[in-house]
mmCIF file of C-alpha atoms in Angstrom:
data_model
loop_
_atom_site.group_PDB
_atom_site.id
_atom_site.type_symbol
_atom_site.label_atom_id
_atom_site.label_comp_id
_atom_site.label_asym_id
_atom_site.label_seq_id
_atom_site.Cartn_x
_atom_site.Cartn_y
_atom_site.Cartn_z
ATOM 1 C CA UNK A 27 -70.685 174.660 7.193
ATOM 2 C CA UNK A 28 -72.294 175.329 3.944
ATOM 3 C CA UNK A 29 -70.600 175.382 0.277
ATOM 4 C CA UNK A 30 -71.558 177.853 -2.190
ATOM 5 C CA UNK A 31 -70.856 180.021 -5.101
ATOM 6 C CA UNK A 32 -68.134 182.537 -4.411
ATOM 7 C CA UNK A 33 -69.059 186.305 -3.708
ATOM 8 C CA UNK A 34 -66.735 189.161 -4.120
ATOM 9 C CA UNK A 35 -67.530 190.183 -0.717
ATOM 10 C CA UNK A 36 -65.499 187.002 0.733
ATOM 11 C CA UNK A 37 -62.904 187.898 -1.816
ATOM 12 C CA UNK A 38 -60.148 189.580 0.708
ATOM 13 C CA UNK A 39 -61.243 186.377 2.816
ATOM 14 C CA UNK A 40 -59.973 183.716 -0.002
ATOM 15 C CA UNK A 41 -56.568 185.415 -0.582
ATOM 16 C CA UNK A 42 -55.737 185.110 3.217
ATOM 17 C CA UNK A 43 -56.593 181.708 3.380
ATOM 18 C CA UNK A 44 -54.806 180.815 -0.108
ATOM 19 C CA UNK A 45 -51.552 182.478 1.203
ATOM 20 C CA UNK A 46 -51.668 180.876 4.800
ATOM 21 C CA UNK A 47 -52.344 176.995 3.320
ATOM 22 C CA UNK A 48 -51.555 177.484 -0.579
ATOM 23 C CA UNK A 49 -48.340 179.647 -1.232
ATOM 24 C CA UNK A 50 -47.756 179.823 -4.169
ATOM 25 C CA UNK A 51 -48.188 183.590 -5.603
ATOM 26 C CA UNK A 52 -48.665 186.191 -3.415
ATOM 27 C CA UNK A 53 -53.236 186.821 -3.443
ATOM 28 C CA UNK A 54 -54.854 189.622 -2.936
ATOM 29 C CA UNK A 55 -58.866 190.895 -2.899
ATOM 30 C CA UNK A 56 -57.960 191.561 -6.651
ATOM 31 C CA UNK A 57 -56.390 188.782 -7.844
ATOM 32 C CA UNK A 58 -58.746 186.289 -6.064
ATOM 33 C CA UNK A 59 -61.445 188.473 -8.307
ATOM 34 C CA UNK A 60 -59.450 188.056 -11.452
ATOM 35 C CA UNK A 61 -59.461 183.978 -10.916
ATOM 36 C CA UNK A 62 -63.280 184.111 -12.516
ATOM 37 C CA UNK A 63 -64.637 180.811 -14.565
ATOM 38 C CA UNK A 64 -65.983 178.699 -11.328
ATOM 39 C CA UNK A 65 -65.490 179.302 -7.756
ATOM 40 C CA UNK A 66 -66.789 177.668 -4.907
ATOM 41 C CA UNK A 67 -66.312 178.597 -1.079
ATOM 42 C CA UNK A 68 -67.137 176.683 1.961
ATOM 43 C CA UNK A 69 -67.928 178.958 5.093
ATOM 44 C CA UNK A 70 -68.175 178.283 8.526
ATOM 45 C CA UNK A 71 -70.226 181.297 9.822
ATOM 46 C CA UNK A 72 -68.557 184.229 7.868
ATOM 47 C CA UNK A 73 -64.864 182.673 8.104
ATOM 48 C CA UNK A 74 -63.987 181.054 4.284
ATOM 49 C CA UNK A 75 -62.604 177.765 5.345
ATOM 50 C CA UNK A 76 -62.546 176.207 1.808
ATOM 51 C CA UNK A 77 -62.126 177.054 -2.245
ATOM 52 C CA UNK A 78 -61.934 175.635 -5.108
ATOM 53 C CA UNK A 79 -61.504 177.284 -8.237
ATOM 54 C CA UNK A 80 -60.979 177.017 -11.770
ATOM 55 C CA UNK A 81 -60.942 178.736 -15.171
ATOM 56 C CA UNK A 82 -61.577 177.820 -19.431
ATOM 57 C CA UNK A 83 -58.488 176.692 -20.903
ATOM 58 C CA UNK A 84 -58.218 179.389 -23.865
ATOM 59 C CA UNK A 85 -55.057 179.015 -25.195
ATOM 60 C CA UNK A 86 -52.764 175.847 -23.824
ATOM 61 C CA UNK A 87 -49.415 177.094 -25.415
ATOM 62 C CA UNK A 88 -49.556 180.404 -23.222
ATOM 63 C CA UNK A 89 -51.222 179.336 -19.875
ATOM 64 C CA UNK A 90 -48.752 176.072 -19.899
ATOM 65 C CA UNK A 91 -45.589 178.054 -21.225
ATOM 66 C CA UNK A 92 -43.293 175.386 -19.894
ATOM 67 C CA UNK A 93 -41.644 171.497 -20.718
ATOM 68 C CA UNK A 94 -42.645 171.696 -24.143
ATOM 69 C CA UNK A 95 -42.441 168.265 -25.212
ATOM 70 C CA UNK A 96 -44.221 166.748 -21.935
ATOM 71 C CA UNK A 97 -47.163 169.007 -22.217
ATOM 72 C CA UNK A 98 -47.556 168.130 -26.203
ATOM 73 C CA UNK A 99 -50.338 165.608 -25.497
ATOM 74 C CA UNK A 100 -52.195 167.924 -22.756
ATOM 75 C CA UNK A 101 -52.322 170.516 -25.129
ATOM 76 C CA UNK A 102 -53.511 168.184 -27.731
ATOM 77 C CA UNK A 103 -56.382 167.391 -25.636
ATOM 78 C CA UNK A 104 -57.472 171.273 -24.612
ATOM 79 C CA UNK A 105 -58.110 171.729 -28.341
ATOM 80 C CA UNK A 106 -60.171 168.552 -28.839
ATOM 81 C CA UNK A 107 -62.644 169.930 -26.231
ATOM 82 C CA UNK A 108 -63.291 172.741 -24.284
ATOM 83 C CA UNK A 109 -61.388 172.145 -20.960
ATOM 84 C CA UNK A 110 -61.744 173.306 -17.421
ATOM 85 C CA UNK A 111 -58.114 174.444 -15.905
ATOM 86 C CA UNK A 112 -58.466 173.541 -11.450
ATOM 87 C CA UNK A 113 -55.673 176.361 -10.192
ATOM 88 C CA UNK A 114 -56.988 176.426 -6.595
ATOM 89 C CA UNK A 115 -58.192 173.849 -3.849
ATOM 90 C CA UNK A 116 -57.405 174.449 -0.728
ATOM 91 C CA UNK A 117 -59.259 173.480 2.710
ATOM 92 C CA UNK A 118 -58.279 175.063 5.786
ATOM 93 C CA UNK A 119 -55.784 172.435 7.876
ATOM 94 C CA UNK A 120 -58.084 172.353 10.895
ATOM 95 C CA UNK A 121 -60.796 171.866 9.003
ATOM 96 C CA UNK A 122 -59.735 168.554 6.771
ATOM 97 C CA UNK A 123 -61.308 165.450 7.246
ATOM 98 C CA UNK A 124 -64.957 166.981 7.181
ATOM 99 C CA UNK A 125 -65.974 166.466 3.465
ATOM 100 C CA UNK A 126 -65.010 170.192 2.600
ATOM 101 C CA UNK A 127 -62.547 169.146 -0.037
ATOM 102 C CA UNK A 128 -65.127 166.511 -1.572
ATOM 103 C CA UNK A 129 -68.302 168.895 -1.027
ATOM 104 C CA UNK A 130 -66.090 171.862 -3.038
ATOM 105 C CA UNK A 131 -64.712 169.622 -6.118
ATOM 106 C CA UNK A 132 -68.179 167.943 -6.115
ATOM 107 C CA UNK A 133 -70.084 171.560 -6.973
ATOM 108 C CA UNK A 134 -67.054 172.172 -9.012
ATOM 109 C CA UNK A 135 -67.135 169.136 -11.285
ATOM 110 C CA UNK A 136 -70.919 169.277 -11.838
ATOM 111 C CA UNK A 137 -70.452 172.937 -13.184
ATOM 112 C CA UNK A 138 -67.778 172.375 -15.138
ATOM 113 C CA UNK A 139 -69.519 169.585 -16.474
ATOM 114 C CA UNK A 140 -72.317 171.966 -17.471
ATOM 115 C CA UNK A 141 -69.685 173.912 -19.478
ATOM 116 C CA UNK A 142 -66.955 171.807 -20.735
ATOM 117 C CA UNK A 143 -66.347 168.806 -22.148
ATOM 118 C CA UNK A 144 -62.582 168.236 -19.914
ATOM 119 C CA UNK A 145 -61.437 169.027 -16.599
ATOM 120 C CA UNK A 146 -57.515 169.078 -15.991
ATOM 121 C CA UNK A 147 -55.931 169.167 -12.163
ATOM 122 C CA UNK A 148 -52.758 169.921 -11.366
ATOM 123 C CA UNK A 149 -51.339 168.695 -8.369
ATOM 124 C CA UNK A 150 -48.620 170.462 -6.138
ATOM 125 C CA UNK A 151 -46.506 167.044 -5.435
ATOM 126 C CA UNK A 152 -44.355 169.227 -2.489
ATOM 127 C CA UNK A 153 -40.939 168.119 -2.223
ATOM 128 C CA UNK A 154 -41.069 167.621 1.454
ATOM 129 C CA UNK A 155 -43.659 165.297 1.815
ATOM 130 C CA UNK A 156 -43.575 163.872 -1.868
ATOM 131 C CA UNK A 157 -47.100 163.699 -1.829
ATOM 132 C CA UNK A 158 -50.404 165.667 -2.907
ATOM 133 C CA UNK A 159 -52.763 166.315 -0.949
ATOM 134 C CA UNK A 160 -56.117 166.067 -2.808
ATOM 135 C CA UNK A 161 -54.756 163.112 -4.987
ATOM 136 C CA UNK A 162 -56.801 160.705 -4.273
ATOM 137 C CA UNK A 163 -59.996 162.756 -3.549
ATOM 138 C CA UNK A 164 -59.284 163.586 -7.213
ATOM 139 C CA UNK A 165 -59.189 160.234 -8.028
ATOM 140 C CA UNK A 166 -62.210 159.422 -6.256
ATOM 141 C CA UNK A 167 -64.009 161.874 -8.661
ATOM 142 C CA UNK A 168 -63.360 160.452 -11.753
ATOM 143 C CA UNK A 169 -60.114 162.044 -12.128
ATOM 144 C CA UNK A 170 -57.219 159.949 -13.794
ATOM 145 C CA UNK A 171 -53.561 160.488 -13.791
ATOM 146 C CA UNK A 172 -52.416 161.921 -16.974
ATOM 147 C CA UNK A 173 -48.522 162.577 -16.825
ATOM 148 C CA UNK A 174 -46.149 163.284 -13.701
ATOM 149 C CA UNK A 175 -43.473 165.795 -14.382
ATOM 150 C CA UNK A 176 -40.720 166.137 -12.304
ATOM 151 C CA UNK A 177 -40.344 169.887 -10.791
ATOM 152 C CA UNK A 178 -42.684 170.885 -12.746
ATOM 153 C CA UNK A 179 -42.756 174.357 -10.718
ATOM 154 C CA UNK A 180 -39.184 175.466 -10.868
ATOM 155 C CA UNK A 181 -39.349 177.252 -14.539
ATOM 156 C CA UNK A 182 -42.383 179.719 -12.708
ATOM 157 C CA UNK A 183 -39.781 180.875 -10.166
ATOM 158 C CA UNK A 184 -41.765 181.174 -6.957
ATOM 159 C CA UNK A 185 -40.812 181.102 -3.501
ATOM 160 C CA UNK A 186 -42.259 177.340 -1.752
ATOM 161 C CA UNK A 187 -42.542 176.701 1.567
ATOM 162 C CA UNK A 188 -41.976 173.446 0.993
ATOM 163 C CA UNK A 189 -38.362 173.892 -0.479
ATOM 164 C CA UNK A 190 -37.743 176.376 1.726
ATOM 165 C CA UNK A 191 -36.646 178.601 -1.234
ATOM 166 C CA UNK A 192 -37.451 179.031 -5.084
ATOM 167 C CA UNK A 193 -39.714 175.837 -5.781
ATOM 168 C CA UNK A 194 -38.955 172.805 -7.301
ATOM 169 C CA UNK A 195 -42.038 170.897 -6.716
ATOM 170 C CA UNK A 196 -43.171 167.944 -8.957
ATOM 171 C CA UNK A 197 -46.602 168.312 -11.014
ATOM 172 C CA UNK A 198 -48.666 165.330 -11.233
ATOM 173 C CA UNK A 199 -51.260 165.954 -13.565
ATOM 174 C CA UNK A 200 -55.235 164.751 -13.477
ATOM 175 C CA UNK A 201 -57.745 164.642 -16.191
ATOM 176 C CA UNK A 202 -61.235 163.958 -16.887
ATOM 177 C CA UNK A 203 -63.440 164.202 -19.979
ATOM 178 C CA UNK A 204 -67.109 163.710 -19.978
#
């Protein structure tokens, strides 16, 4: 397994495994092109097993439309220095437990860091399981916790897997400045 800079070519490749382990928004070849700022993959042969991806923060009061009040001090901090938005990790299920996940936010964090001066994460806390995933391999990277917000998801009006219907997942929310 090797991880690497994304290519377009493995584009179509990255949608299928964001909607089978990641559903969130319907992806597609174009929208996984449209992500931009940094993108990793991890491939196993030719089959895209892991991604990670993430974008500059331009403008906090339009990418983070919602809870007004609790996102005050986040957008505070976006202005203060030029910040790194995470909106993707996912490692294929039958793949975890390899060092994808740490190998992806690892390449990820050192070009950021090249870039930016702040790194935010948001986590997907899924109401079934009431946990995150990649919590505490964030934390392991120098992440902290900044604020939890309770279903932090609903006001985007998506369909979840995890509520079986339009989600109401919590947000817990990482940062990291360097």
């Amino acid at each position: 397994m090797q991880v690497k800079l994304f290519e377009a070519r493995y584009a179509q490749k990255v949608a299928t495994l964001l909607n089978n382990y990641l559903p969130f928004e319907e992806e597609n070849e174009i929208t996984v092109l449209q992500a931009g700022g940094i993108q990793y993959i991890c491939v196993d042969g030719e089959e895209v097993v892991g991604y990670i991806a993430g974008y500059l923060i331009k403008d906090a009061r339009n990418e983070f439309p919602y809870f007004e009040q609790e996102l005050t001090q986040l957008r505070s901090v976006t202005t203060e220095k030029a910040t790194f938005y995470t909106s993707h990790l996912v490692v294929n299920p039958n793949y975890r437990g390899q060092g994808i996940g740490r190998a992806l936010v690892e390449a990820y964090d050192k070009a950021v860091k090249e870039q930016a001066g702040a790194v935010i994460s948001v986590g997907w806390v899924k109401s079934d399981t009431n946990s995150w995933d990649a919590e505490k391999l964030f934390a392991t990277m120098g992440l902290s916790r900044f604020m939890y917000i309770g279903e932090y998801f609903k006001p985007y009006d998506v369909y979840c897997p995890s509520c079986d219907g339009r989600c109401v997942c919590d947000a817990d929310i990482y940062y990291k400045a360097y």
